[in-house]
mmCIF file of C-alpha atoms and ligand atoms in Angstrom:
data_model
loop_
_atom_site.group_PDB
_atom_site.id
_atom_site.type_symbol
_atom_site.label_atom_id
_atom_site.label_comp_id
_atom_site.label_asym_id
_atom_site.label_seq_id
_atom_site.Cartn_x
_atom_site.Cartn_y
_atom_site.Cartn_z
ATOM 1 C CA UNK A 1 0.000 0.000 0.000
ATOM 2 C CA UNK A 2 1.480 3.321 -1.321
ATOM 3 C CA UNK A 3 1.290 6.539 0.869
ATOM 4 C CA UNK A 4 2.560 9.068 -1.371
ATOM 5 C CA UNK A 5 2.773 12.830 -0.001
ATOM 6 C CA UNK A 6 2.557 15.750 -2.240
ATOM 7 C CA UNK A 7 3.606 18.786 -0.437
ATOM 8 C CA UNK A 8 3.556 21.114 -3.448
ATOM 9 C CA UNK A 9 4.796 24.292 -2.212
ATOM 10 C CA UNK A 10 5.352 23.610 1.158
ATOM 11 C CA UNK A 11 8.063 23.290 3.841
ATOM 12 C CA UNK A 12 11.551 24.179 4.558
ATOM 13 C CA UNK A 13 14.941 22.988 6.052
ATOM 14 C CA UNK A 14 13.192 23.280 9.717
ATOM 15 C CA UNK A 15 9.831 21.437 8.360
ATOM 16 C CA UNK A 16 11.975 18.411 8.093
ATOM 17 C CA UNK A 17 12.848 18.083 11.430
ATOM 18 C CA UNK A 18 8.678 17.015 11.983
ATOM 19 C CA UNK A 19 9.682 13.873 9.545
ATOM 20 C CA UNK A 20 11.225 12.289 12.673
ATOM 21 C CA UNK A 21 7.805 10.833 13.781
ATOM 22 C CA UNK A 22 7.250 9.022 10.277
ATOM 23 C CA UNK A 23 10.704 7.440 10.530
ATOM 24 C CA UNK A 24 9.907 6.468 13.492
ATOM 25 C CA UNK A 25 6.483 4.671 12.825
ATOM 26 C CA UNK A 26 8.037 3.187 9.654
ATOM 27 C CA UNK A 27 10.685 1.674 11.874
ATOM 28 C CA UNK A 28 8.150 0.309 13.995
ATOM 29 C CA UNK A 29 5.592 -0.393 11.688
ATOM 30 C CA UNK A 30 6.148 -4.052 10.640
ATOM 31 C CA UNK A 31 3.611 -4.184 7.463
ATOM 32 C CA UNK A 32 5.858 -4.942 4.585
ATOM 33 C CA UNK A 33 3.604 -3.947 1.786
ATOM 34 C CA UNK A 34 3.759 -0.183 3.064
ATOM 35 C CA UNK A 35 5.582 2.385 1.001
ATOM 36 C CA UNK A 36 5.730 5.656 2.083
ATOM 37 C CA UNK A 37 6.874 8.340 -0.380
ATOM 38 C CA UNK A 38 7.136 11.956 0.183
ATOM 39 C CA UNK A 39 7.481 14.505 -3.048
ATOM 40 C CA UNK A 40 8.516 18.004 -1.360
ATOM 41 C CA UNK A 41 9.819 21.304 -3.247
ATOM 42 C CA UNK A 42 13.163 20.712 -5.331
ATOM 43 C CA UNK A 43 14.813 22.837 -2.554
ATOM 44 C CA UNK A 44 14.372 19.929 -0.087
ATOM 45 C CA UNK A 45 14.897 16.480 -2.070
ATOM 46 C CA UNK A 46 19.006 16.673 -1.148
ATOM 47 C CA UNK A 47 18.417 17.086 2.688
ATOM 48 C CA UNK A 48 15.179 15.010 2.617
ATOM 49 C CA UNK A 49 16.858 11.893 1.049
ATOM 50 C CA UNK A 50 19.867 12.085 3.047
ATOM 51 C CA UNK A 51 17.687 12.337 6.032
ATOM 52 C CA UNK A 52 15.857 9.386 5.180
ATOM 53 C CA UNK A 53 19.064 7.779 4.021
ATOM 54 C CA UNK A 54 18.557 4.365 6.907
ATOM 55 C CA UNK A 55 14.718 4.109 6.517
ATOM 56 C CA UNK A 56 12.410 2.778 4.257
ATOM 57 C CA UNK A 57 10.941 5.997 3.270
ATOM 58 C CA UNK A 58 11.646 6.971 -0.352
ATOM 59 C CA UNK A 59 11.555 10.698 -1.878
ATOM 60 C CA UNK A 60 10.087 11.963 -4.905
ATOM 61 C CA UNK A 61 9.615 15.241 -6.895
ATOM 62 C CA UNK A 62 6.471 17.261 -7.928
ATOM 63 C CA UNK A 63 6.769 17.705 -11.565
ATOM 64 C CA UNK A 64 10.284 17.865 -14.104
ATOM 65 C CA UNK A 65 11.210 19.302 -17.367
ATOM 66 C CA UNK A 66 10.558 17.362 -21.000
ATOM 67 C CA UNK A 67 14.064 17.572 -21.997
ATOM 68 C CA UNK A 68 16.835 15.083 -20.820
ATOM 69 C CA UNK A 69 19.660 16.746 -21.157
ATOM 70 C CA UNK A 70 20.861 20.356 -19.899
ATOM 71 C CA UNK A 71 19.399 23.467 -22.242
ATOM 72 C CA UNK A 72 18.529 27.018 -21.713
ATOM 73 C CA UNK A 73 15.250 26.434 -19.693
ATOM 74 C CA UNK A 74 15.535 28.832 -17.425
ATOM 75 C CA UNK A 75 14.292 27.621 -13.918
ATOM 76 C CA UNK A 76 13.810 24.480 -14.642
ATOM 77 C CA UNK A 77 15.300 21.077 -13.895
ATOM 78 C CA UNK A 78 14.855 17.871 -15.621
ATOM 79 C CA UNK A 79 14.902 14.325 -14.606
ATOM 80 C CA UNK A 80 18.084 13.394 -14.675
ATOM 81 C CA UNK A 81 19.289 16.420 -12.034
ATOM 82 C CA UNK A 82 16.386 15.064 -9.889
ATOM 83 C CA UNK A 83 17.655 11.787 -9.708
ATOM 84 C CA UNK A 84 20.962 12.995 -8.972
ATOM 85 C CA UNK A 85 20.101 14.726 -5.810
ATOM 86 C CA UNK A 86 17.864 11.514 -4.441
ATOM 87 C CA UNK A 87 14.635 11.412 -6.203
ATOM 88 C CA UNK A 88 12.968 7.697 -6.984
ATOM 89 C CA UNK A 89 10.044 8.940 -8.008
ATOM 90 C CA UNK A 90 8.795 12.064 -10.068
ATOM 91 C CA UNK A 91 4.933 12.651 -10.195
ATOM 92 C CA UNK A 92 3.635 14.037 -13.651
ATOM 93 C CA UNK A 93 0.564 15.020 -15.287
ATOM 94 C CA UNK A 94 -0.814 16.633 -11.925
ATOM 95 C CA UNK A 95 -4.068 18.601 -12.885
ATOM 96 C CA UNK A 96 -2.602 21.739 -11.466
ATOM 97 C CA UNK A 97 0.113 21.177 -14.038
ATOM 98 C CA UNK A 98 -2.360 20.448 -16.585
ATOM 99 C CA UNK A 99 -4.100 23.590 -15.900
ATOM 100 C CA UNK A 100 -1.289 26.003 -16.339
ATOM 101 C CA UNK A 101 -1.049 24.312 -19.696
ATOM 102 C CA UNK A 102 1.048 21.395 -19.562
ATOM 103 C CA UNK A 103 -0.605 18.475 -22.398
ATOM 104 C CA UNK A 104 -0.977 15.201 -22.857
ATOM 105 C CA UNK A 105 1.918 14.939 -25.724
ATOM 106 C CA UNK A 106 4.366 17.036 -22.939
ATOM 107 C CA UNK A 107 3.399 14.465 -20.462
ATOM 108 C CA UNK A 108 3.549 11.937 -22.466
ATOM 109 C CA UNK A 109 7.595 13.314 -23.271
ATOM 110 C CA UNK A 110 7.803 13.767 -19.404
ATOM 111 C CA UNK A 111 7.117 10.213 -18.894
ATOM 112 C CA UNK A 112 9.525 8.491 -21.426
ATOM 113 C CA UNK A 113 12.351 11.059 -20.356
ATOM 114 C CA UNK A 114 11.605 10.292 -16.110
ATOM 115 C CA UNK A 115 11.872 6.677 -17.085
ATOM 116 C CA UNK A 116 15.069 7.360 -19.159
ATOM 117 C CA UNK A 117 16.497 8.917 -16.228
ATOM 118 C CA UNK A 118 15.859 5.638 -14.030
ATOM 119 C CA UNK A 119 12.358 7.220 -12.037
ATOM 120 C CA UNK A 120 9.553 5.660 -10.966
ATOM 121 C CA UNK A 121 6.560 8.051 -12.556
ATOM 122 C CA UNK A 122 3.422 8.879 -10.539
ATOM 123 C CA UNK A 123 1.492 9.409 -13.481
ATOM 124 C CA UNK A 124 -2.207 11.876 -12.380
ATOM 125 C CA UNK A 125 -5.244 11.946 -14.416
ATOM 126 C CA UNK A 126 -8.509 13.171 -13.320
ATOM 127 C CA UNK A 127 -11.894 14.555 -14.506
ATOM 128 C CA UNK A 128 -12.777 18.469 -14.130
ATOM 129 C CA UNK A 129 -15.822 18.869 -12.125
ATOM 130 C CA UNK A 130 -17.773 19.806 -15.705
ATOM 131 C CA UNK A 131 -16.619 16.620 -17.775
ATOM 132 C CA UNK A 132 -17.805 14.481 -14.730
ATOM 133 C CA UNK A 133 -21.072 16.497 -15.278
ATOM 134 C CA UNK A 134 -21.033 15.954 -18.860
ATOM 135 C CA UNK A 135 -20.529 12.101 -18.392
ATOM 136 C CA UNK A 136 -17.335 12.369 -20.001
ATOM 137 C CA UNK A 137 -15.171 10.695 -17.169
ATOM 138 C CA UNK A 138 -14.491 7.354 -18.745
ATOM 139 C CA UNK A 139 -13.345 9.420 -22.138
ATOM 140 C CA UNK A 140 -11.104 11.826 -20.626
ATOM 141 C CA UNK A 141 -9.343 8.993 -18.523
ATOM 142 C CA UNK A 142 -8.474 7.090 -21.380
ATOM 143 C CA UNK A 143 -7.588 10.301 -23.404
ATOM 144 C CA UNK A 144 -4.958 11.062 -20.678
ATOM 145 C CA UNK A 145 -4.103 7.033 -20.551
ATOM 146 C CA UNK A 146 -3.748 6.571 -24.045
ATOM 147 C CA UNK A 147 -2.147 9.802 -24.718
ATOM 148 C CA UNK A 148 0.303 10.157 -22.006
ATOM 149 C CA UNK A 149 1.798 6.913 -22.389
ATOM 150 C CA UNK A 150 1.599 6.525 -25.760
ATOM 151 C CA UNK A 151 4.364 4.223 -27.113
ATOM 152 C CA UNK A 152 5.756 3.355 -23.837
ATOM 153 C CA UNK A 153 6.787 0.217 -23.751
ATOM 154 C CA UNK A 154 8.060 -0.598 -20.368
ATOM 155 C CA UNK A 155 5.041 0.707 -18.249
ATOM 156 C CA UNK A 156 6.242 -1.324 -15.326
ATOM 157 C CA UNK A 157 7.922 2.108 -13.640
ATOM 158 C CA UNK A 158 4.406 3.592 -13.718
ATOM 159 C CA UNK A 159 1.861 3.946 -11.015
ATOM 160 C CA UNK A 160 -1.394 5.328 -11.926
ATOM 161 C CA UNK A 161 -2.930 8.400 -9.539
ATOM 162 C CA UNK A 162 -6.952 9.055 -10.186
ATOM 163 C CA UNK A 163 -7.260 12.523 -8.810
ATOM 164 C CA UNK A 164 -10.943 14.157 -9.386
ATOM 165 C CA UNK A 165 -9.830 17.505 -10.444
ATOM 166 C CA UNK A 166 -13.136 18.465 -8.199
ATOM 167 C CA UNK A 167 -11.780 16.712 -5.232
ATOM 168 C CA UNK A 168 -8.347 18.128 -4.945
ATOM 169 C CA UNK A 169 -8.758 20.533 -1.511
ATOM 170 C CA UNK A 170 -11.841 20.773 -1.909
ATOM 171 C CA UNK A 171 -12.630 18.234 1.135
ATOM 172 C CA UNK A 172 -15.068 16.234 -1.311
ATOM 173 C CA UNK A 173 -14.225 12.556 -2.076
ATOM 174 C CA UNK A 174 -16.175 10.845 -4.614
ATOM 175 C CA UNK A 175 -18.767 8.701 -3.717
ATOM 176 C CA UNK A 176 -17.606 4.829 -2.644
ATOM 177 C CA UNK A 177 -19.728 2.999 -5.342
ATOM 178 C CA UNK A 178 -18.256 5.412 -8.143
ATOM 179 C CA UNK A 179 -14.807 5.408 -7.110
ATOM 180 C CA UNK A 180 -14.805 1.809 -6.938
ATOM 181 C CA UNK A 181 -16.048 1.873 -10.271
ATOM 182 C CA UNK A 182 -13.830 4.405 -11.971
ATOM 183 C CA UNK A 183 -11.097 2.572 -10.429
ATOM 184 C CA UNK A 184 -12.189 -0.883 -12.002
ATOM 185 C CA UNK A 185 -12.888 1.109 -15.280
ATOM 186 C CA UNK A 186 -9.094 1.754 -15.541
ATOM 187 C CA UNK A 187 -7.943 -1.547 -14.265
ATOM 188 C CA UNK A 188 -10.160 -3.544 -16.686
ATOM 189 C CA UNK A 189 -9.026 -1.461 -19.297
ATOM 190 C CA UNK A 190 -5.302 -0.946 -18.214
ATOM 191 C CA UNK A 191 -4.529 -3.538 -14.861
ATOM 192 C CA UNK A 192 -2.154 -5.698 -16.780
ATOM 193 C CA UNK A 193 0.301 -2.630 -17.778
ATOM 194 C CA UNK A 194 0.166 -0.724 -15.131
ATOM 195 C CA UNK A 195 -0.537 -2.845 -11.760
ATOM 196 C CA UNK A 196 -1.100 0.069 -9.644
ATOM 197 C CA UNK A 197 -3.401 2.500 -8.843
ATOM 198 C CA UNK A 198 -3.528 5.389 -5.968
ATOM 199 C CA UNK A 199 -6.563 7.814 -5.381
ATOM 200 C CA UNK A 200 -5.800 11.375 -4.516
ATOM 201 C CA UNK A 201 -7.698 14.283 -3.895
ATOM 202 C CA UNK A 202 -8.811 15.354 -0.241
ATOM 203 C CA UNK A 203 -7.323 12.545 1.318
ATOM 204 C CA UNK A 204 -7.848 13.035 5.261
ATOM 205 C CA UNK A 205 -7.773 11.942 8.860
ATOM 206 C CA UNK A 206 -11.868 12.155 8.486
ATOM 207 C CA UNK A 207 -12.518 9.704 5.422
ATOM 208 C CA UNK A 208 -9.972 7.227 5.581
ATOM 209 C CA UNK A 209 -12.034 5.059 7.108
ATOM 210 C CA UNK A 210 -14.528 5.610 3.700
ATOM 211 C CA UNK A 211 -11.815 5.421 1.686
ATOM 212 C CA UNK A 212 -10.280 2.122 3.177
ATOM 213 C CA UNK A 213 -13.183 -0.125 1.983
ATOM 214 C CA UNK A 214 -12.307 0.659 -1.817
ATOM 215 C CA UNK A 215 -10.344 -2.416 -2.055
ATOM 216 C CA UNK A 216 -9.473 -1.965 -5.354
ATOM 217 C CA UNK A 217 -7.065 0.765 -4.308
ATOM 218 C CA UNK A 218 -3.214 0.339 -3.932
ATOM 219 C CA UNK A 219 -2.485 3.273 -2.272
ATOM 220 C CA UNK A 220 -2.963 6.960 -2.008
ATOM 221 C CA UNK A 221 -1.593 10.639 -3.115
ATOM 222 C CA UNK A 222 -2.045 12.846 -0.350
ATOM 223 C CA UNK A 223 -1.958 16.853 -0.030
ATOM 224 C CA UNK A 224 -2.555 18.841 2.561
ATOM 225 C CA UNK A 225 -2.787 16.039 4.722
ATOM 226 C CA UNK A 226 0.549 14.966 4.421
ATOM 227 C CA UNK A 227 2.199 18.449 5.738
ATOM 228 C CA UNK A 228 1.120 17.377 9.123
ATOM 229 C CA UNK A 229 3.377 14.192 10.160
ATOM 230 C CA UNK A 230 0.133 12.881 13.227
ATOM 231 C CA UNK A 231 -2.214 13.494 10.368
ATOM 232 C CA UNK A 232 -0.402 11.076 7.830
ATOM 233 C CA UNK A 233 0.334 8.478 10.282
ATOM 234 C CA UNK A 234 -3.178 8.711 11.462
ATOM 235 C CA UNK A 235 -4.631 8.290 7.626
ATOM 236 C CA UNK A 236 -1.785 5.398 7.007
ATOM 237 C CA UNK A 237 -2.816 3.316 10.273
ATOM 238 C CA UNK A 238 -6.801 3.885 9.746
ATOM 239 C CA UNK A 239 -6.345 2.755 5.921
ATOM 240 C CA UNK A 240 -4.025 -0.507 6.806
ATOM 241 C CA UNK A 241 -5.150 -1.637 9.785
HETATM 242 P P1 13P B 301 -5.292 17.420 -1.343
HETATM 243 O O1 13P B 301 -5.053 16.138 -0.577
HETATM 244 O O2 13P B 301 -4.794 18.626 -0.621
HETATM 245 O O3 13P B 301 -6.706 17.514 -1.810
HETATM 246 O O4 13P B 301 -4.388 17.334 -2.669
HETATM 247 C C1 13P B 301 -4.459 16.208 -3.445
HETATM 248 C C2 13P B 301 -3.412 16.259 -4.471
HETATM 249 O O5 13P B 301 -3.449 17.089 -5.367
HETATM 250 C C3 13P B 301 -2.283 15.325 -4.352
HETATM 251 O O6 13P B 301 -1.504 15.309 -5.495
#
């Protein structure tokens, strides 16, 4: 089960010091299965990973460049530097992303880049609130699917996040019987490429106990939640135990 925490722009060199509860309930914690990942700023993946050098718990970044080698991009840093300074994972195609303009096609160069580089990709699609309105949910999944990993071979570095664009901090979750659904929709369409699949959006200490009976759920992408170390080990022990 995958605990991923997206702290988008959160957190500094002192925030870190609050990690020291979460290494210690990894240590402690004697579930194998459980894979705790956290994605914080750029500025913090060097003293993150070398802070979680002895534990289990792996770091990952928010979002990279398309281009695998060095260019004049100014501001911007590409897989291969993120690697470099301890990342194992990169997440891509986040809907916040997507709204500032980012495509399928650039994802979809993201993606075969990341993997290039030797990441693991947590790879976000998600409905806005109107296509879910419109019925289009199923269509603009497999848009996203089909586009962003379009002639990927190797999809075995890829873990699928199904983030509701209308559920990211906005405190809703979807309902059980259609997240259960949606999630077998992608499966059934996509389980034996890409094994696994997290939900994210609104993830909290209050509906983890909803969100536990989805069974068909690997794991999950967490936001605000996850700046707040009792509040992630509280939504990691009610979904696992
Ligand atoms: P929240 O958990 O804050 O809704 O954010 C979800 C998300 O966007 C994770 O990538």
């Amino acid at each position: 089960m995958y605990f991923v925490a997206n702290w988008k722009m959160f957190g500094d060199l002192r925030t870190l010091n609050s990690l020291d509860k979460v290494i210690k309930f990894s240590k402690t914690n004697k579930k194998n299965k459980l894979k705790i990942v956290y994605c914080p700023p750029n500025t913090l993946i060097r003293p993150l990973s070398k802070r979680l050098k002895k534990t289990k718990i792996e770091v990952g970044a928010q979002n990279c460049h398309h281009s695998y080698d060095y260019g004049a991009y100014t501001g911007q840093v590409n897989s291969k530097m993120l690697k470099n300074v301890g990342a194992k994972y990169v997440i891509l195609g986040h809907s916040e992303n997507r709204q500032l303009g980012e495509t399928d096609n650039l994802i979809n160069l993201k993606i075969k880049n990341a993997i290039k580089s030797g990441l693991k990709i947590i790879f976000c699609i998600g409905e806005t609130l109107k296509e879910r309105r419109d019925k289009k949910t199923n269509q603009v999944l497999k848009r996203q699917i089909e586009k962003g990993l379009k002639s990927i071979k190797n999809k075995s570095k890829i873990i699928i996040a199904y983030e509701p664009v209308w559920s990211i901090g906005t405190g809703v979750i979807p309902k059980e019987k259609s997240l259960i659904q949606t999630i077998s929709f992608i499966k059934s369409r996509f389980i034996k490429k890409y094994p696994k699949i997290l939900y994210g959006g609104s993830v909290n200490t209050n509906n983890s106990h909803k969100l536990k009976k989805i069974r068909n759920i690997d794991g999950f992408l967490i936001g605000g939640a996850s700046h707040n170390p009792k509040k992630f080990i509280d939504i990691i022990q009610k979904t696992i135990n």
